[in-house]
Each structure stands twice: as structure tokens, then as C-alpha cells.
Amino acid sequence: MQTQVETLEGLQRRITLQLNMSDVEAEVDKRLRQLVKTVRMSGFRPGKVPLKIVAQRYGGEIRGEVMGEALQRGFTEAVRANNLNVAGYPRFDQGETGEGAAAFTATFEVFPQIVLGDVSQIKVTRPVVEVTDADVDRTLEVLRKQRLHYHAVDREARASDRVHVDYIGRIGGEPFPGGEAHDYPVVLGEGRTLKAFEGQLLGMRVGEVKTFDLTFPDDYFAKELAGKTATFEVTLKSVHAPHLPEVDSDFARSLGIHDGDVARLREEIAANLRREAKRRIQAKVKEQVMQGLLEVTPFEVPKS
């Protein structure tokens, strides 16, 4: 197979491949004869289908396979012979067909030759981070909030309590879709329900029933309710107060400190914070280095 390499604009290259069609047809004939031995067709015993009929049925498919393999093989050999570092995949197009030969072109991109710029121009600032007791305290507070639990109380509902309610809402005296629930949990002040709805629950006690009107905001997600006023009847089923665990030996053991030593817990948290700070510092330094390299080393990027 003859090949020719052209340099096009930028990183584009084109290889012209000349296929010897006599070689292609010889390989097609060889594969068809092999296929005759196993092919099954209605009206013929296995291995007895005439070569002409097999060629009519499968010749085009096999010829495509043979030419595709030849093109890929020729392209790979040309790339290796010319030391081309191909980026992406080539696009094959058929060219002129002459006597006994067919021309194809493979258009593709190569990776750029990168010449490192003046790295002395790169400025890098390494952040300095000191882990303090206040950082450890903040982390402990986060860990406490992750282990927040609730316990039932016999009093009125207050901010931060978790309550369960039954409610039904009506517009014009008729219930509306999504306007009814049973044992629905609401953490007062969390903002997962409408603020006006949560506000009506404050001060209620278990077993108390309350009726109130509520107007949905104009930008309410349920468009069919936006701007409308509904009447809600709410029954408070339970009140649970939040409880944050104390930072004590039990808390330390729950975090993997087997002897419950709170001082050791604080030391491990500080060590973890220092490791995380080091990782983030390295990431920021690397980001600055890479940006600096890009600024002092311009190069063309393959579109592929």
C-alpha cells in the first residue's frame, strides 16, 4: 500500500492511502470460499451453496470489511513510519479510483509539540494555615449536630422542635391535591415548609386543633395554588425537643476513641484538620503552577 502524508492548517494532517484492488479482491474471494463451507441457505445443504450465490448475498459486506481492515492497517503503518502522535480519530474519505487502485484519505489531528516556556516567570504563593482550638471547637459542633436526636416533651411547641401534625387544607371549602397529610413531621424554623404554616404551629400543645387561613406566595412551586388562600385545619400529634450530645467520653467513643479520652479526640480532630489543610494547600499551589505553565507556554490545542 502506498501512502503520502500532508501537513494541513495547524495541527491537521492528511494521509493518502492507495489500496491495491487486486489484493482486496483476492482476500474477498478467499473469505467467500471459506464462508461457503459453513453458510446455511434455504434450499441448499450445508456447504453446498454455490459460490456465486454466496457472493451475491455476502460479497458487499465482506468487501467492506476487507477494505476497512486494509485502510486501518495502512493508516497505522503510516502513522508509525512518520512518528505521528495522533489526537482523536481519523476521518476516512474516498478519493479518485484509478486502474487497479482506489485512493482514500485519512484526515486527523496530531498533538502539539510543546516547548516549555520561561518557568522563572511563574510566581506561586503558598498559603499558611494554622489549626487552632477554635477550629477544633467548630468541628466538634458540626459533629454534635450530625448526631442530633429528639425526645418527646410535654409542653408547647417551640422553635427548633420537631412536631408531627395531621392537616387538611381547603380552598373554597373543597380539599385540594396535596393539601392533606397524616403524622407529617415539621422541624420548626428549618424552613422546609411555608414560614406562615410553621408559625401557626408555634405554641400548640399535643392534641390541640387549630384552624387558620394561609395565602400561598405568588411564586409558589405549585402554580395551581400560587396566590390562592386556603383554610387549614391542623391537629398537633407530638412535640419532640432537640438534644445535642455532650462532648464527653460516650461522645468520644461514638467517634472511635475506644477509651473515651476527650483530649485524644480533640488531638485526632486537629490532626485531621491539618491533613485537610495540607491537601488544600497542595491543590492551590498546583493550580497556580499549572496556570503559570499555561501562561508561559502557549500551544495550540487539538479541536478533537
Steps between C-alpha positions, in 0.01 A plus 500: 500500500633844404460789745564873495488742797397866463516780758182704495407805709613495862505152648311336215664231295380292207620161387414375152475122477507310171329160522600232250156373398635170367626422851161603643308279256732207569431526871124536436504184284694313769248591770202419280641151431547449872142616560363253244608213727274607788228729365139382521236601244151373436495240224865396535681252719772646728819552302323457165391862433651620169779754533317740267192510726713547812684786328170665406376479859817577698748643251431868575523451876826305479653748254422782744666308782811427296538860381440635851766272646745591222444872552544473876814291456646741244415800719665344805815416303521852353456660842773281647737557208462879524509517883161673517333543840134480399237691699145370468376282216566536126229576246523276194379626161512326165694676226557427134499141384748411227579183313552225754523741795270700728609811687384592849595790726522496877474847655591541865676717757827448682598606848697826510873515559521681833812703576516594866503878557698701753388346829694762695216739418250288694410637844349266756363596840480217753224564757579448866226351720511453875246270662378657825286387793215704350519288182479185711203644690317580175561147373373351824187712466443364150547143627252566782239633255548190282401293805204716596205302635154585628307392807131544581405788729175600669486871420407745227685486167800731476752599233735212406254238626392217274124458494268256325168628372189389316366769269250558226478809284200628310453769237144624467393228739641220281816293569777542242765252377798484735314689772464211744747299709518282810784488754685754290837596659598868519815641660392848607729763354669265254315655208400180321135611509349845453608740773138608556399134552782434748419821687147378572639186667706690756336491844268207421484202736442131430137432413423864421306575179547829319335654195662784309515659155819499295569677171747323271781722361463621142817308407391175669638194320150353452371751246137396552523618864711815453328808643199306631378496861435166671345417835697241696383285788801368692521250787828485692592135565838527678774737610866394510777724630846490339791372703868542416733243658751626751867482409582229751649151508189344341515751219872429451436125488226552238769660282745212533699601809474168681612621843270805480785748548360840390849651485605229253185568298598867473855400397368272223265770374789749492717249311221440247455875453874542443498220239204659324669841511817351351299336221324826417826694507656250258198531272523882499875490431451250218226716350735802501784297346279364221359845427854641491612228260209582270588869504870452410446206263252581225401214271219405268240259632358229270134568426423132546 
